[in-house]
Tab-separated table of C-alpha atoms and ligand atoms in Angstrom:
chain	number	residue	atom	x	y	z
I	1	UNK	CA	9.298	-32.680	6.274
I	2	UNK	CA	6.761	-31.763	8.849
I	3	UNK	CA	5.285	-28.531	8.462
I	4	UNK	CA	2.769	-26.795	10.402
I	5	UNK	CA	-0.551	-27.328	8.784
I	6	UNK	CA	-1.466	-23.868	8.909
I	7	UNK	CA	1.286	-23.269	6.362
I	8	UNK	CA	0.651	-27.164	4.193
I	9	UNK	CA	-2.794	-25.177	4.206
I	10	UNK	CA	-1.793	-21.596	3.071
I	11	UNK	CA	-2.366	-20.089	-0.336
I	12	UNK	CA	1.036	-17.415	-0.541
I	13	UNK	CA	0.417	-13.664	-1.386
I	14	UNK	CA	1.259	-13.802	-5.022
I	15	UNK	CA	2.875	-10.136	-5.822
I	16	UNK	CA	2.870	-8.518	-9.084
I	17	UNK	CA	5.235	-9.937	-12.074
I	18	UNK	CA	8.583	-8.412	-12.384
I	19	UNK	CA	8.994	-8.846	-15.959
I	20	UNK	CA	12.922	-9.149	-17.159
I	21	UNK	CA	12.448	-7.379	-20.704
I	22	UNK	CA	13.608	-4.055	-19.733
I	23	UNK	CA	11.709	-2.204	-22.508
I	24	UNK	CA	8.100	-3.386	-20.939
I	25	UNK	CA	5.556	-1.154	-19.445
I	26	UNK	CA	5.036	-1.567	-15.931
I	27	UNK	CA	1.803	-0.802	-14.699
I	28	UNK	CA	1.224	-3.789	-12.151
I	29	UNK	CA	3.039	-3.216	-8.970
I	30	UNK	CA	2.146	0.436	-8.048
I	31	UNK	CA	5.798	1.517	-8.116
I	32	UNK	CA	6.545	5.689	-8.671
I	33	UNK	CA	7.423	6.016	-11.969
I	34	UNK	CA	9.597	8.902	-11.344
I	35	UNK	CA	13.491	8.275	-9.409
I	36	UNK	CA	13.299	8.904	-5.260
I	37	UNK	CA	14.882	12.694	-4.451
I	38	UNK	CA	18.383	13.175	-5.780
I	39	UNK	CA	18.966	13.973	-1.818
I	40	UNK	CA	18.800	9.885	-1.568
I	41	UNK	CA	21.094	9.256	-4.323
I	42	UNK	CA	23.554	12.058	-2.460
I	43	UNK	CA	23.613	10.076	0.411
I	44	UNK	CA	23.815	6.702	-1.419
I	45	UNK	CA	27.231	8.123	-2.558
I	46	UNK	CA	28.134	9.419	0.638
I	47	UNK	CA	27.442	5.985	2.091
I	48	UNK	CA	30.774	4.848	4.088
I	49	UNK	CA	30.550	1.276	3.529
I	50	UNK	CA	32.952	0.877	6.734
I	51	UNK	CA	30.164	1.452	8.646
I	52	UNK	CA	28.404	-1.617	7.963
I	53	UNK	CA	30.502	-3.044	10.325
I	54	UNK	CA	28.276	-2.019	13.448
I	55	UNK	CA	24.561	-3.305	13.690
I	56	UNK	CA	22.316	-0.666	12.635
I	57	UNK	CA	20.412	1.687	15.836
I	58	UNK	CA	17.972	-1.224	17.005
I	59	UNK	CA	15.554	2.081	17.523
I	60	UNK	CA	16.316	4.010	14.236
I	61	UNK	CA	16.456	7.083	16.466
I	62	UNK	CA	17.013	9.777	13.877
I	63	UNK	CA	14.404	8.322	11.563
I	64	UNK	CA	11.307	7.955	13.884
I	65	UNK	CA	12.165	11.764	15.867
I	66	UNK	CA	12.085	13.045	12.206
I	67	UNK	CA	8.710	11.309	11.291
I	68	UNK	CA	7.335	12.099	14.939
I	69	UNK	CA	8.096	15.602	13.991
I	70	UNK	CA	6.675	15.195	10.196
I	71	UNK	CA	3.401	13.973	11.803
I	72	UNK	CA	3.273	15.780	15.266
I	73	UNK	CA	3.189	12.610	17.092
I	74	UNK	CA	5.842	11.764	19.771
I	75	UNK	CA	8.710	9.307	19.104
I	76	UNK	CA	7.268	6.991	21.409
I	77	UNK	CA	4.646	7.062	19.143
I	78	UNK	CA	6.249	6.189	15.816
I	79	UNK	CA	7.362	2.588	14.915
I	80	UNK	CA	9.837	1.667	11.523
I	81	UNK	CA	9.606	-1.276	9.599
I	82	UNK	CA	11.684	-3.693	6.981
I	83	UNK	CA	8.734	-2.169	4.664
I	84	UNK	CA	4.994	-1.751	5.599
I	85	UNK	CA	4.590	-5.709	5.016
I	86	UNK	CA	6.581	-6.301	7.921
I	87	UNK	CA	4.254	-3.860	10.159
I	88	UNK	CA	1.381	-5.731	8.890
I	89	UNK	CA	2.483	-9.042	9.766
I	90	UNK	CA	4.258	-7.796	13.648
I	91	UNK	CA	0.345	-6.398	13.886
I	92	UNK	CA	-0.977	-9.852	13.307
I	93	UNK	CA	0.950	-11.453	15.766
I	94	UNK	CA	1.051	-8.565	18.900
I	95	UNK	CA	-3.010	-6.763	18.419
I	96	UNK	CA	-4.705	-10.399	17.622
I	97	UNK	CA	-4.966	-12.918	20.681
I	98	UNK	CA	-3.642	-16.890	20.096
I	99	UNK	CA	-7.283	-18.212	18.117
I	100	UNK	CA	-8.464	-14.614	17.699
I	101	UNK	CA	-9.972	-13.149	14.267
I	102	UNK	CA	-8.771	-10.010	12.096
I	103	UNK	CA	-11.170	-8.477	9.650
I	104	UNK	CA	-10.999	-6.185	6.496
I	105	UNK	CA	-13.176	-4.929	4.009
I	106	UNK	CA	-13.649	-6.804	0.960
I	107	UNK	CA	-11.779	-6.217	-1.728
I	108	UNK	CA	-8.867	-5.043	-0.041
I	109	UNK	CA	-5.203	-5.808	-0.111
I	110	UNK	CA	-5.072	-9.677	-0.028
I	111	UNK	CA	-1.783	-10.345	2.368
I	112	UNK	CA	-4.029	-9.235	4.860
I	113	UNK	CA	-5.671	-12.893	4.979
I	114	UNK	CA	-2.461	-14.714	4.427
I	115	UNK	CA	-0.834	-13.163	6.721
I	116	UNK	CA	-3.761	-14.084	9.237
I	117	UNK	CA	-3.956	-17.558	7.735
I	118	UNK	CA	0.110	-17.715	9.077
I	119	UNK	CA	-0.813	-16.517	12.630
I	120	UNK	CA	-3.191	-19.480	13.093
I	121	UNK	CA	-5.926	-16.461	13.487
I	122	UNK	CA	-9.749	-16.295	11.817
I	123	UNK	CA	-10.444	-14.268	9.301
I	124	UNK	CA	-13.920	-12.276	8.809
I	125	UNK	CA	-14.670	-10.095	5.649
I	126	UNK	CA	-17.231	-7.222	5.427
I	127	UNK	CA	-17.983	-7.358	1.976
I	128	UNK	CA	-17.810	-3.268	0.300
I	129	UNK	CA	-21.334	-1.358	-1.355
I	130	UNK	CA	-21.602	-2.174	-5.498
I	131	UNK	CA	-19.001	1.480	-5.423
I	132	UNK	CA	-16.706	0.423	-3.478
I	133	UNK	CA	-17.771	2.894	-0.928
I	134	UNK	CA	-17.953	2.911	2.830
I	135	UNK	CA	-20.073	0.561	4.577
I	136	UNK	CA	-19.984	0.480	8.236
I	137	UNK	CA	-18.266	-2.978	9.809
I	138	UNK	CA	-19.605	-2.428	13.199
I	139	UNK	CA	-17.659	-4.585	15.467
I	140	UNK	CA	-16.286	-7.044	12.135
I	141	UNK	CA	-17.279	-10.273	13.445
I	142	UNK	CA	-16.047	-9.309	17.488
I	143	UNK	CA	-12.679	-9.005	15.324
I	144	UNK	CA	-9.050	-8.192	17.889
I	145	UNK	CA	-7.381	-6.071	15.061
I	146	UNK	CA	-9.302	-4.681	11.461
I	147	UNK	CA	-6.834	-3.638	8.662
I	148	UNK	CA	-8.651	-0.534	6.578
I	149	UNK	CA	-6.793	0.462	3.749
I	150	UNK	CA	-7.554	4.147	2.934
I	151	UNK	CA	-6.923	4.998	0.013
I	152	UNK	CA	-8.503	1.253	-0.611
I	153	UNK	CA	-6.655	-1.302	-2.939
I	154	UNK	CA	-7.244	-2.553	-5.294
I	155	UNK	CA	-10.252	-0.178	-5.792
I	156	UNK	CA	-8.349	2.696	-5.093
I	157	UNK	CA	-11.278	4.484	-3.637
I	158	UNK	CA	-10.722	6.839	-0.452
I	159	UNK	CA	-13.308	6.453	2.118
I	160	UNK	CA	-14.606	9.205	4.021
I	161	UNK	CA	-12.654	10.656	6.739
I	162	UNK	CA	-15.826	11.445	9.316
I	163	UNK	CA	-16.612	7.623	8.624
I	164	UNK	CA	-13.521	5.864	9.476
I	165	UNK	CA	-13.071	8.053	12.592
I	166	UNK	CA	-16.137	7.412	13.628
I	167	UNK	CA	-15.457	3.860	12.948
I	168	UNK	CA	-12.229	3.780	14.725
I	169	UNK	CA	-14.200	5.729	18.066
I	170	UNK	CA	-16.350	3.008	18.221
I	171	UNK	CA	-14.206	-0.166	16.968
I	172	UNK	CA	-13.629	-2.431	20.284
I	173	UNK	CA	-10.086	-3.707	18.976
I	174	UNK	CA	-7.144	-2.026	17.377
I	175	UNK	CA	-7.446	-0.682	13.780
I	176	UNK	CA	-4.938	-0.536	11.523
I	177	UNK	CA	-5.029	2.258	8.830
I	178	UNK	CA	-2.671	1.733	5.747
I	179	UNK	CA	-2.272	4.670	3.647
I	180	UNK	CA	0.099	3.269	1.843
I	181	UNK	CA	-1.534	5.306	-1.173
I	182	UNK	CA	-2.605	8.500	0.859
I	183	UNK	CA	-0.278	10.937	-0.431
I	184	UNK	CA	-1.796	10.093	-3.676
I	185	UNK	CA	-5.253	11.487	-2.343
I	186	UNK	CA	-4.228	14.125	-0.407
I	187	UNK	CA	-6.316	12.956	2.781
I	188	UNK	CA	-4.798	11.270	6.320
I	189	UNK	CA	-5.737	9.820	9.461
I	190	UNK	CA	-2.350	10.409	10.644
I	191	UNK	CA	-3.336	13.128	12.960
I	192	UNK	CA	-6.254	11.079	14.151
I	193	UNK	CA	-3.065	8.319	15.450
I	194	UNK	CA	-1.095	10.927	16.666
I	195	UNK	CA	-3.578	12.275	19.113
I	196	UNK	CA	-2.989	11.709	22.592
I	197	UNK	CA	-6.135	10.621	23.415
I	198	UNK	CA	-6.428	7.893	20.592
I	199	UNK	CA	-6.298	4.378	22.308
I	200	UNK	CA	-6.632	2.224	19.391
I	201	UNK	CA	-5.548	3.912	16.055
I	202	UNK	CA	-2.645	2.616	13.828
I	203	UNK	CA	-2.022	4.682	10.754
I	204	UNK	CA	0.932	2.735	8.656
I	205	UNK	CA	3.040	4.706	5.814
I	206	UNK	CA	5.022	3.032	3.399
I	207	UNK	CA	8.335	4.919	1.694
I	208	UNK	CA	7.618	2.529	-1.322
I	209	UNK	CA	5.187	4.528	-3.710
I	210	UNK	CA	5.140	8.103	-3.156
I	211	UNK	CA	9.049	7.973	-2.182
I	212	UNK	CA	9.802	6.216	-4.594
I	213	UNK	CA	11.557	3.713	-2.605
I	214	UNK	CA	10.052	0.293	-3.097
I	215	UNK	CA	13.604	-1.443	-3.036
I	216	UNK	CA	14.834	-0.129	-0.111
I	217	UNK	CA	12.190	-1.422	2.212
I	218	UNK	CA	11.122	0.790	4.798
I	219	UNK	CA	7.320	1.715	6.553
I	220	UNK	CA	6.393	3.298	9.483
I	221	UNK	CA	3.472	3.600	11.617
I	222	UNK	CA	2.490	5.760	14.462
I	223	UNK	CA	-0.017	4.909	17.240
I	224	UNK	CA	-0.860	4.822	21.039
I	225	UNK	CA	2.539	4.399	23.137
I	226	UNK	CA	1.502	0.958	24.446
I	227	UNK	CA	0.363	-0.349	21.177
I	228	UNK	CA	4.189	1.433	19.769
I	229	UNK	CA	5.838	-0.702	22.573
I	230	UNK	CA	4.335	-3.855	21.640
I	231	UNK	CA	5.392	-3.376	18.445
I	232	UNK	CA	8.854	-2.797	19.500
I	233	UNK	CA	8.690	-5.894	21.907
I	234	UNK	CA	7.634	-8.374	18.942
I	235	UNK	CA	10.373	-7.173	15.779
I	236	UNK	CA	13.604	-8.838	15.157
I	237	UNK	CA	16.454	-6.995	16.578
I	238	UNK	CA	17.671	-5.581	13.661
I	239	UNK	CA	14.747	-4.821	11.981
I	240	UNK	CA	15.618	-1.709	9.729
I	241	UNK	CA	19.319	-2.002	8.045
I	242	UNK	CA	21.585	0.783	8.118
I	243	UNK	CA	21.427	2.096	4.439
I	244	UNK	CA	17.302	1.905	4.806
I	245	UNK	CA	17.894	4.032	7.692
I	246	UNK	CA	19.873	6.637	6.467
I	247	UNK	CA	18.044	6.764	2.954
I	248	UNK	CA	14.630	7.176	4.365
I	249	UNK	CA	15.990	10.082	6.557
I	250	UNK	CA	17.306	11.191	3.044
I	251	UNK	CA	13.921	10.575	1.631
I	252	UNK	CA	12.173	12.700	4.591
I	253	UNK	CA	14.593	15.931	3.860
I	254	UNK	CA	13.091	16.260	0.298
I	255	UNK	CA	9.247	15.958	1.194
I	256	UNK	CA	8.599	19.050	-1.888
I	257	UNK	CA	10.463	16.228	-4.325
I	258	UNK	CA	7.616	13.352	-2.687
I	259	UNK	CA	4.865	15.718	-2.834
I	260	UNK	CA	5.733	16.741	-6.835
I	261	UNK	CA	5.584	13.215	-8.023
I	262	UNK	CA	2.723	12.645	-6.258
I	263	UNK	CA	1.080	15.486	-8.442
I	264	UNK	CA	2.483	14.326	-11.640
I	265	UNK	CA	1.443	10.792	-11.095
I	266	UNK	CA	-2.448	12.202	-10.105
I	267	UNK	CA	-2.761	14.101	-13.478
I	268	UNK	CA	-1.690	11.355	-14.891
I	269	UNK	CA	-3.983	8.994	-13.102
I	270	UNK	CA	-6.961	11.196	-13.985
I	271	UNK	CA	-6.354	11.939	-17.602
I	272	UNK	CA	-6.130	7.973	-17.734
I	273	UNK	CA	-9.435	7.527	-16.146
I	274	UNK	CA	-11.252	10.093	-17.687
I	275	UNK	CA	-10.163	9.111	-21.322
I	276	UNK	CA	-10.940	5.182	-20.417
I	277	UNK	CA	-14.432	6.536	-19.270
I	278	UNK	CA	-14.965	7.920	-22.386
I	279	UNK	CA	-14.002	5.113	-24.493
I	280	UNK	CA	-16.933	3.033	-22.544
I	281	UNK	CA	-14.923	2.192	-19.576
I	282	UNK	CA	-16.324	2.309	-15.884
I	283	UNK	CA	-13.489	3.662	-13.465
I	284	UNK	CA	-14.304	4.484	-10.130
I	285	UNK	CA	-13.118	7.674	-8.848
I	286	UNK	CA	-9.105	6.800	-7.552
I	287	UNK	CA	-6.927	8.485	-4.970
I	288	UNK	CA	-4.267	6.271	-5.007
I	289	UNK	CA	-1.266	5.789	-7.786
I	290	UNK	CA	-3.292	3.292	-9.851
I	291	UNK	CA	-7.377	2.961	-11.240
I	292	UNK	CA	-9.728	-0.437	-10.723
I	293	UNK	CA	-10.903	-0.098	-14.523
I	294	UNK	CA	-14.189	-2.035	-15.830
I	295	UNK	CA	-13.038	-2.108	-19.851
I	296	UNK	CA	-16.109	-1.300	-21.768
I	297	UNK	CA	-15.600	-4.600	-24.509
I	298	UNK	CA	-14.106	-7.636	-23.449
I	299	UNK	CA	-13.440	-9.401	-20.744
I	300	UNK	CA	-10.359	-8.060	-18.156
I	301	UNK	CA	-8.689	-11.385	-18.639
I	302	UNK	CA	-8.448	-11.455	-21.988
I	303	UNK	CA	-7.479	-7.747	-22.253
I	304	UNK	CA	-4.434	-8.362	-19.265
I	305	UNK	CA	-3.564	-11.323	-21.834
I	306	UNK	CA	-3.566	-9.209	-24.964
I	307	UNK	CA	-1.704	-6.382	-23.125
I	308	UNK	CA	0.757	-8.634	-21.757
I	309	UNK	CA	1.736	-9.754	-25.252
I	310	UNK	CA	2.150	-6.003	-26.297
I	311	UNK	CA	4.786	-5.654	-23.059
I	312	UNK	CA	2.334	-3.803	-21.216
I	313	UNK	CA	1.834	-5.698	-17.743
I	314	UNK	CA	-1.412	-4.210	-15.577
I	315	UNK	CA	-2.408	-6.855	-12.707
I	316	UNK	CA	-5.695	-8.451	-13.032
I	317	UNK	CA	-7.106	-10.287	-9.557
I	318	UNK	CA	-9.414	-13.354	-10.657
I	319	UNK	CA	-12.292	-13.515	-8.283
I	320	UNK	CA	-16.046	-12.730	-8.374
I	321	UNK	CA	-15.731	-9.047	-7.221
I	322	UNK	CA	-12.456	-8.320	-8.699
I	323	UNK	CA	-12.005	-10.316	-12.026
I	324	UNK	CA	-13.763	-7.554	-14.456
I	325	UNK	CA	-11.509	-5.262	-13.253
I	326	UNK	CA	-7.948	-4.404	-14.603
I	327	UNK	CA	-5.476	-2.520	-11.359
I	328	UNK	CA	-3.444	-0.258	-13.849
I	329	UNK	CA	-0.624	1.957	-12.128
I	330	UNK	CA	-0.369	5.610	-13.279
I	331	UNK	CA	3.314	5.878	-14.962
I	332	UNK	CA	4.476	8.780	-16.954
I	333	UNK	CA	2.470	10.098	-19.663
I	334	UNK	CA	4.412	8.070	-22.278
I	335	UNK	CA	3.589	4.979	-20.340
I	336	UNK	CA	-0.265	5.863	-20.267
I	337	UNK	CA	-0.364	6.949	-24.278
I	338	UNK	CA	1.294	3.790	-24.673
I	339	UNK	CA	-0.955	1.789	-22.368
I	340	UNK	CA	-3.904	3.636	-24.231
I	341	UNK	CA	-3.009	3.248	-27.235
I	342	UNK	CA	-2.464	-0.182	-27.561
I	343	UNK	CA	-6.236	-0.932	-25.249
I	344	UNK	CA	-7.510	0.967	-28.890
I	345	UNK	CA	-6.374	-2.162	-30.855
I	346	UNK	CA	-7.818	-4.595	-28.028
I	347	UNK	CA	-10.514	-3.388	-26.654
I	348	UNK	CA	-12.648	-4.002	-29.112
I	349	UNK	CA	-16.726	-4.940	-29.397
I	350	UNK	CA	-16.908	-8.295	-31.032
I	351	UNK	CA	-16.747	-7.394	-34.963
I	352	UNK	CA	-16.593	-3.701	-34.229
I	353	UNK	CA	-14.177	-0.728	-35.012
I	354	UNK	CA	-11.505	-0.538	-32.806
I	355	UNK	CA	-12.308	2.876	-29.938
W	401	PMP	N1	-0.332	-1.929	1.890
W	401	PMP	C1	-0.874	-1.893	0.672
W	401	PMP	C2	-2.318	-1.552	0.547
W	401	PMP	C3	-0.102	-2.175	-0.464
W	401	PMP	O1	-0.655	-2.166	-1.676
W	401	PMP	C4	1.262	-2.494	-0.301
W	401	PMP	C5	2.131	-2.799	-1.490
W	401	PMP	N2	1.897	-4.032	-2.078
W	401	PMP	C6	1.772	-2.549	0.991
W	401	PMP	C7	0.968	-2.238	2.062
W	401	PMP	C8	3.178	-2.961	1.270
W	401	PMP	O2	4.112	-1.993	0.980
W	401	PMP	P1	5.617	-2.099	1.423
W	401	PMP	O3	5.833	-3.412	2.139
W	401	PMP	O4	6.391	-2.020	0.162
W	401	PMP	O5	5.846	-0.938	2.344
């Protein structure tokens, strides 16, 4: 078959393992660990399947007024999406021109290049400090569109908010902010997007970790009102199905539920990190759902392996500033005693007790 060489070319995203034994520990795809609001599975019930009939509001009217209202930001302003992968790649094609260049930091979430590598576009990384820290990309390369993550993944580090606006005031094309992990941290650029003077900002949610919703599919973004039209100009018809639609709205009426998780999962988080740290480990400071963990012994890869054997699944990212590091979700607290405990029996120095 002839395919376009772009794509013959392309190494795929690879997401995390979904394991099929049902009694594993799942720490490798950032899910919530904790069911969305019972107000979701309410109207999951209430759901009149008849309904699916019709096509699904091509706008998701009631969906974006109630996240324009969330955020402050006008409808015009808000945009849905078939989850916040879809945003990412509608961005690719409508803020970077035909043999343009997007940029990110490096490490960051790796779609971001495949999904540039589809568009045909360039590519330019601005390689993050030792700490994972801020470092300034200037104008990335003369870049159309730069994707900062904030919280970052997979270091899960949150960069400073007087930075990235200052970064955004001075940034020549569009930048796209994913907080994907920000209600993890507490911190948002949202109100930064949803200002009306703001002529290049894109700050994208996803329902899919703090919601709890990763299988239904839904993200949103807001931005300036032309950059919002494009959007809209670019998507399928049908973008958002009917059930996603009424869900997230669902989702959105129980923001106390989101925002208790959240909590939970951050105690969790930290009470990881701080008892990896003391067993040797270096873990930066996180503010997302997950920690970037250094283990103090052996090697990440063979510690992923040795966990994997136990039924505990983390993700591990080969790659020279990536592969001594272990991305381990925060679950409940029986998931991270269990996930502790058995890195006591791996772990180990060579010949040594176990920590
Ligand atoms: N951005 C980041 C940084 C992510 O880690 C993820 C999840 N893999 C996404 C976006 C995509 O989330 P979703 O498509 O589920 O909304």
């Amino acid at each position: 078959m002839k395919i376009a060489g772009n794509i013959a070319a392309l190494s795929p995203y690879v997401p995390g393992e979904q394991p099929k034994d049902a009694g594993a520990v799942k720490l490798n795809t950032n899910e919530n660990a904790y069911p969305p609001s019972p107000k979701v599975a309410a109207a999951l019930r209430a759901f009149d399947a008849s309904a699916l009939r019709r096509y699904p509001d091509p706008e998701f009217r009631a969906l974006r007024a109630r996240i324009a209202e969330i955020h402050g930001a006008r409808p015009e302003c808000v945009f849905v999406g078939n989850g916040s992968d879809e945003i990412l790649s509608l961005a690719m094609r409508v803020f970077v021109e035909d043999g343009g260049a997007a940029a990110s930091f490096s490490p960051t979430y790796s779609l971001y290049r495949t999904l540039a590598a589809i568009r045909g576009a360039k590519y330019a990384e601005v390689p993050l400090p030792e700490d994972f820290g801020w470092t300034d990309p200037g104008d990335a390369g003369g870049a159309d569109l730069f994707l900062l993550t904030n919280p970052n993944a997979p270091t899960s580090v949150l960069y400073p908010r007087a930075a990235v606006e200052r970064f955004c005031a001075s940034f020549p094309g569009t930048v796209l902010i994913d907080e994907a992990y920000a209600d993890f941290s507490g911190a948002t650029c949202a109100d930064i997007a949803a200002a009306p003077g703001n002529r290049n900002t894109i700050v994208m949610r996803t329902f899919s970790k703090s919601f709890s919703l990763a299988g239904l599919r839904v993200g949103y973004c807001i931005g300036p009102e032309d950059g919002i039209e494009a959007l809209y100009k670019a998507k399928d018809s049908y973008n958002v199905d009917a059930l996603a639609q009424t869900l997230a709205l669902a989702a959105l009426d129980d923001l106390p539920w989101m925002r208790a998780n959240a909590r939970r999962t951050a105690a969790v988080r930290d009470m990881m990190a701080g008892e990896l740290r003391r067993r040797g480990w270096d873990v930066p400071d996180s503010a997302a759902n997950f920690i970037f963990a250094r283990p103090a012994h052996r090697p990440a890869a063979e510690v992923f392996a040795a966990l994997r054997e136990r039924g505990i699944y983390v993700r591990h990212f080969p790659g020279p500033r990536t592969g001594d590091r272990l991305r381990i979700t925060a679950g409940t607290p029986d998931e991270a005693a269990a996930l502790l405990a058995a890195l006591a029996g791996t772990d180990v120095p060579p010949g040594g007790p176990s920590v």
